Coordinates of N, CA and C in Angstrom, one line a residue:
Q1 N -53.7 1.6 -6.4 CA -52.8 2.6 -5.7 C -51.5 2.6 -6.4
V2 N -50.9 3.8 -6.5 CA -49.7 4.0 -7.2 C -48.6 4.4 -6.2
Q3 N -47.4 3.8 -6.4 CA -46.3 4.1 -5.6 C -45.1 4.4 -6.4
L4 N -44.3 5.4 -5.9 CA -43.0 5.7 -6.4 C -42.0 5.4 -5.3
V5 N -41.0 4.5 -5.6 CA -40.1 4.1 -4.6 C -38.7 4.4 -5.1
E6 N -38.0 5.2 -4.3 CA -36.6 5.6 -4.6 C -35.6 4.7 -3.9
S7 N -34.4 4.6 -4.5 CA -33.3 3.9 -3.8 C -32.0 4.5 -4.3
G8 N -30.9 4.2 -3.6 CA -29.6 4.6 -4.1 C -28.9 5.7 -3.3
G9 N -29.7 6.4 -2.5 CA -29.0 7.5 -1.7 C -28.0 7.0 -0.8
D10 N -27.0 7.8 -0.5 CA -25.9 7.3 0.3 C -25.0 8.5 0.7
L11 N -24.0 8.2 1.5 CA -23.0 9.2 1.9 C -21.8 9.0 1.0
V12 N -21.3 10.0 0.3 CA -20.2 9.9 -0.6 C -19.3 11.1 -0.5
Q13 N -18.1 10.8 -0.9 CA -17.1 12.0 -0.8 C -17.2 12.8 -2.1
A14 N -16.9 14.1 -1.9 CA -16.9 15.0 -3.1 C -16.0 14.4 -4.2
G15 N -16.6 14.5 -5.4 CA -15.9 13.9 -6.6 C -16.4 12.5 -6.9
G16 N -17.2 11.9 -6.0 CA -17.7 10.6 -6.2 C -18.9 10.5 -7.1
S17 N -19.5 9.3 -7.2 CA -20.7 9.1 -8.0 C -21.7 8.3 -7.3
L18 N -23.0 8.5 -7.6 CA -24.1 7.7 -7.1 C -25.1 7.5 -8.2
R19 N -25.9 6.5 -8.1 CA -27.0 6.2 -9.1 C -28.2 6.1 -8.3
L20 N -29.2 6.9 -8.5 CA -30.5 6.8 -7.9 C -31.5 6.1 -8.8
S21 N -32.4 5.4 -8.3 CA -33.4 4.7 -9.0 C -34.8 5.0 -8.4
C22 N -35.8 5.0 -9.3 CA -37.1 5.3 -8.9 C -38.0 4.4 -9.7
A23 N -38.7 3.5 -9.0 CA -39.6 2.6 -9.7 C -41.1 2.9 -9.4
A24 N -41.9 3.1 -10.4 CA -43.3 3.4 -10.3 C -44.1 2.1 -10.4
S25 N -45.0 1.9 -9.6 CA -45.8 0.7 -9.6 C -47.3 1.0 -9.3
G26 N -48.2 0.1 -9.7 CA -49.6 0.2 -9.4 C -50.4 0.4 -10.7
S27 N -51.5 1.0 -10.6 CA -52.5 1.1 -11.7 C -52.1 2.2 -12.6
I28 N -50.9 2.0 -13.3 CA -50.4 3.0 -14.2 C -50.8 2.7 -15.6
F29 N -51.5 3.6 -16.3 CA -51.8 3.5 -17.7 C -50.7 3.9 -18.6
S30 N -50.1 5.1 -18.3 CA -49.0 5.6 -19.1 C -48.2 6.6 -18.2
I31 N -47.0 6.9 -18.7 CA -46.2 7.9 -18.0 C -45.9 9.1 -19.0
N32 N -46.3 10.3 -18.5 CA -46.0 11.5 -19.3 C -44.6 11.9 -19.1
A33 N -44.2 12.0 -17.9 CA -42.8 12.4 -17.6 C -42.5 12.0 -16.2
M34 N -41.2 11.9 -15.9 CA -40.7 11.6 -14.5 C -39.5 12.5 -14.3
G35 N -39.3 12.8 -13.0 CA -38.2 13.7 -12.7 C -37.7 13.5 -11.3
W36 N -36.6 14.2 -11.1 CA -35.9 14.2 -9.8 C -35.9 15.6 -9.2
Y37 N -36.3 15.7 -8.0 CA -36.2 17.0 -7.3 C -35.3 16.8 -6.1
R38 N -34.7 17.9 -5.6 CA -34.0 17.7 -4.3 C -34.3 18.9 -3.4
Q39 N -34.1 18.6 -2.1 CA -34.4 19.7 -1.1 C -33.2 19.6 -0.1
A40 N -32.5 20.7 -0.1 CA -31.4 20.9 0.9 C -32.0 21.5 2.2
P41 N -31.3 21.3 3.3 CA -31.8 21.8 4.6 C -32.0 23.3 4.5
G42 N -33.2 23.8 4.8 CA -33.5 25.2 4.8 C -33.8 25.8 3.5
K43 N -33.8 25.0 2.5 CA -34.1 25.5 1.1 C -35.3 24.9 0.5
Q44 N -35.8 25.5 -0.5 CA -37.0 25.0 -1.2 C -36.6 23.8 -2.1
R45 N -37.6 22.9 -2.3 CA -37.4 21.8 -3.2 C -37.2 22.4 -4.6
E46 N -36.2 21.8 -5.4 CA -35.9 22.3 -6.7 C -35.9 21.1 -7.7
L47 N -36.2 21.4 -8.9 CA -36.1 20.4 -10.0 C -34.6 20.2 -10.3
V48 N -34.2 18.9 -10.4 CA -32.8 18.6 -10.7 C -32.8 18.2 -12.2
A49 N -33.7 17.2 -12.6 CA -33.7 16.7 -13.9 C -35.0 16.1 -14.2
A50 N -35.4 16.1 -15.5 CA -36.7 15.5 -15.8 C -36.5 14.8 -17.2
I51 N -37.4 13.8 -17.5 CA -37.4 13.1 -18.7 C -38.8 12.8 -19.1
T52 N -39.1 13.1 -20.4 CA -40.5 12.8 -20.9 C -40.6 11.4 -21.4
S53 N -41.8 10.9 -21.7 CA -41.9 9.6 -22.3 C -41.2 9.5 -23.6
G54 N -41.1 10.6 -24.3 CA -40.4 10.6 -25.6 C -38.9 10.7 -25.5
G55 N -38.4 10.8 -24.3 CA -36.9 10.8 -24.1 C -36.3 12.2 -24.0
D56 N -37.1 13.3 -24.1 CA -36.6 14.6 -23.9 C -36.2 14.8 -22.5
T57 N -35.0 15.5 -22.3 CA -34.5 15.7 -20.9 C -34.3 17.2 -20.6
N58 N -34.3 17.5 -19.4 CA -34.2 18.8 -18.9 C -33.4 18.8 -17.6
Y59 N -32.4 19.7 -17.4 CA -31.6 19.7 -16.3 C -31.5 21.1 -15.7
T60 N -31.3 21.2 -14.4 CA -31.0 22.5 -13.8 C -29.6 22.8 -14.1
D61 N -29.2 24.1 -14.3 CA -27.9 24.5 -14.7 C -26.8 23.9 -13.9
S62 N -27.0 23.8 -12.6 CA -25.9 23.4 -11.7 C -25.5 21.9 -11.8
V63 N -26.3 21.1 -12.5 CA -25.9 19.7 -12.7 C -25.6 19.3 -14.1
K64 N -25.8 20.2 -15.0 CA -25.5 19.9 -16.4 C -24.1 19.5 -16.6
G65 N -23.9 18.4 -17.3 CA -22.6 17.8 -17.6 C -22.1 16.9 -16.5
R66 N -22.8 16.8 -15.4 CA -22.5 15.9 -14.2 C -23.5 14.9 -14.0
F67 N -24.8 15.2 -14.2 CA -25.9 14.3 -13.9 C -26.5 13.8 -15.2
T68 N -27.0 12.6 -15.3 CA -27.7 12.1 -16.4 C -29.0 11.4 -16.0
I69 N -30.1 11.8 -16.5 CA -31.3 11.1 -16.2 C -31.7 10.2 -17.4
S70 N -32.2 9.0 -17.0 CA -32.6 8.0 -18.0 C -33.8 7.3 -17.5
S71 N -34.4 6.5 -18.4 CA -35.6 5.7 -18.0 C -35.6 4.4 -18.7
D72 N -36.3 3.5 -18.1 CA -36.6 2.2 -18.6 C -38.1 2.1 -18.7
N73 N -38.7 2.4 -19.8 CA -40.1 2.4 -19.9 C -40.8 1.1 -19.6
A74 N -40.1 0.0 -19.9 CA -40.7 -1.3 -19.7 C -40.8 -1.6 -18.2
K75 N -39.9 -1.0 -17.4 CA -39.9 -1.2 -16.0 C -40.5 -0.1 -15.2
N76 N -41.0 1.0 -15.9 CA -41.6 2.2 -15.3 C -40.5 2.7 -14.2
T77 N -39.3 2.8 -14.6 CA -38.2 3.2 -13.7 C -37.4 4.3 -14.3
V78 N -37.1 5.2 -13.5 CA -36.2 6.3 -13.9 C -35.0 6.3 -13.1
Y79 N -33.8 6.7 -13.7 CA -32.6 6.7 -13.0 C -31.9 8.1 -13.0
L80 N -31.1 8.4 -12.0 CA -30.3 9.6 -12.0 C -28.9 9.2 -11.7
Q81 N -28.0 9.2 -12.8 CA -26.6 9.0 -12.6 C -25.9 10.3 -12.2
M82 N -25.3 10.3 -11.1 CA -24.7 11.6 -10.6 C -23.2 11.3 -10.5
S83 N -22.5 12.2 -11.1 CA -21.0 12.1 -11.1 C -20.4 13.5 -10.6
S84 N -19.1 13.4 -10.3 CA -18.4 14.6 -9.9 C -19.3 15.4 -8.8
L85 N -19.7 14.6 -7.8 CA -20.6 15.2 -6.8 C -19.9 16.2 -6.0
K86 N -20.7 17.2 -5.6 CA -20.2 18.3 -4.8 C -21.0 18.4 -3.5
P87 N -20.4 19.0 -2.5 CA -21.2 19.1 -1.2 C -22.5 19.8 -1.4
E88 N -22.6 20.8 -2.3 CA -23.9 21.5 -2.5 C -24.9 20.6 -3.2
D89 N -24.6 19.4 -3.6 CA -25.5 18.4 -4.1 C -26.3 17.7 -3.0
T90 N -25.8 17.9 -1.8 CA -26.4 17.3 -0.6 C -27.9 17.6 -0.5
G91 N -28.7 16.7 -0.1 CA -30.1 16.9 0.1 C -30.9 15.6 0.0
V92 N -32.2 15.8 0.2 CA -33.1 14.7 0.0 C -33.6 14.7 -1.5
Y93 N -33.4 13.6 -2.2 CA -33.8 13.6 -3.6 C -35.2 12.9 -3.7
Y94 N -36.1 13.5 -4.3 CA -37.5 13.0 -4.5 C -37.7 12.7 -6.0
C95 N -38.4 11.6 -6.2 CA -38.8 11.2 -7.5 C -40.2 11.7 -7.7
N96 N -40.5 12.2 -8.9 CA -41.8 12.8 -9.2 C -42.3 12.1 -10.5
G97 N -43.5 11.8 -10.6 CA -44.1 11.2 -11.7 C -45.4 11.9 -12.2
D98 N -45.4 12.3 -13.5 CA -46.6 12.8 -14.1 C -47.2 11.6 -14.9
L99 N -48.3 11.0 -14.3 CA -48.8 9.8 -14.7 C -50.2 9.9 -15.2
V100 N -50.6 8.9 -16.0 CA -52.0 8.7 -16.3 C -52.3 7.3 -15.6
V101 N -53.2 7.3 -14.6 CA -53.5 6.1 -13.9 C -55.0 5.8 -14.1
F102 N -55.3 4.5 -13.8 CA -56.7 4.1 -14.0 C -57.3 3.5 -12.7
L103 N -58.6 3.8 -12.6 CA -59.3 3.2 -11.5 C -60.6 2.6 -12.1
S104 N -60.6 1.3 -12.1 CA -61.7 0.6 -12.9 C -61.6 1.0 -14.4
I105 N -62.6 1.6 -14.9 CA -62.5 2.0 -16.3 C -62.2 3.5 -16.5
V106 N -62.0 4.2 -15.4 CA -61.7 5.6 -15.5 C -60.2 5.9 -15.5
K107 N -59.8 6.7 -16.4 CA -58.3 7.1 -16.5 C -58.3 8.6 -16.1
Y108 N -57.2 8.9 -15.3 CA -57.0 10.3 -15.0 C -55.5 10.6 -14.8
R109 N -55.2 11.9 -15.0 CA -53.8 12.3 -14.9 C -53.6 12.8 -13.5
A110 N -52.4 12.4 -12.9 CA -52.1 12.9 -11.5 C -50.6 12.9 -11.4
V111 N -50.1 13.6 -10.4 CA -48.7 13.7 -10.1 C -48.5 13.0 -8.7
Y112 N -47.4 12.2 -8.7 CA -47.1 11.4 -7.6 C -45.6 11.7 -7.1
W113 N -45.4 11.5 -5.9 CA -44.1 11.7 -5.3 C -43.6 10.5 -4.5
G114 N -42.3 10.3 -4.6 CA -41.7 9.2 -3.7 C -41.5 9.8 -2.4
Q115 N -40.9 8.9 -1.5 CA -40.7 9.3 -0.1 C -39.4 10.0 0.1
G116 N -38.5 10.0 -0.9 CA -37.3 10.6 -0.8 C -36.1 9.7 -0.4
T117 N -34.9 10.0 -0.9 CA -33.7 9.3 -0.5 C -32.6 10.3 -0.2
Q118 N -31.9 10.1 0.8 CA -30.9 11.1 1.3 C -29.6 10.9 0.5
V119 N -29.1 12.0 0.0 CA -27.8 12.0 -0.6 C -26.9 13.0 0.2
T120 N -25.8 12.6 0.7 CA -24.9 13.4 1.4 C -23.5 13.4 0.8
V121 N -23.0 14.5 0.5 CA -21.7 14.6 -0.2 C -20.8 15.3 0.8
S122 N -19.7 14.6 1.3 CA -18.8 15.2 2.2 C -17.6 15.9 1.5
S123 N -17.1 16.9 2.1 CA -16.0 17.7 1.4 C -14.7 17.1 1.8

């Protein structure tokens, strides 16, 4: 069984910083990419940032220059360093993993989600 567990969400004032972590565990053969999505109240879930196993990164325009995604491949962990936070960054942040997992001798590709961590930025 594969799990993605996020941590680091909190209440912070505008202009502050937070670091989110997401650790993947279980029967993981390899990681293709991992990313962070967020969902604000009444809005659709959106991609915030993603990183491939090769280190290529992608950010939504609204966070470029403020957020940094990184990974520790040895720990199957991805981080999101968030700086200069704004009230519009408020939402539940979900970790997403595009993984190759194995069950006995069978490997297959699947997408997994974490349970989410709340980030609230006060003005």
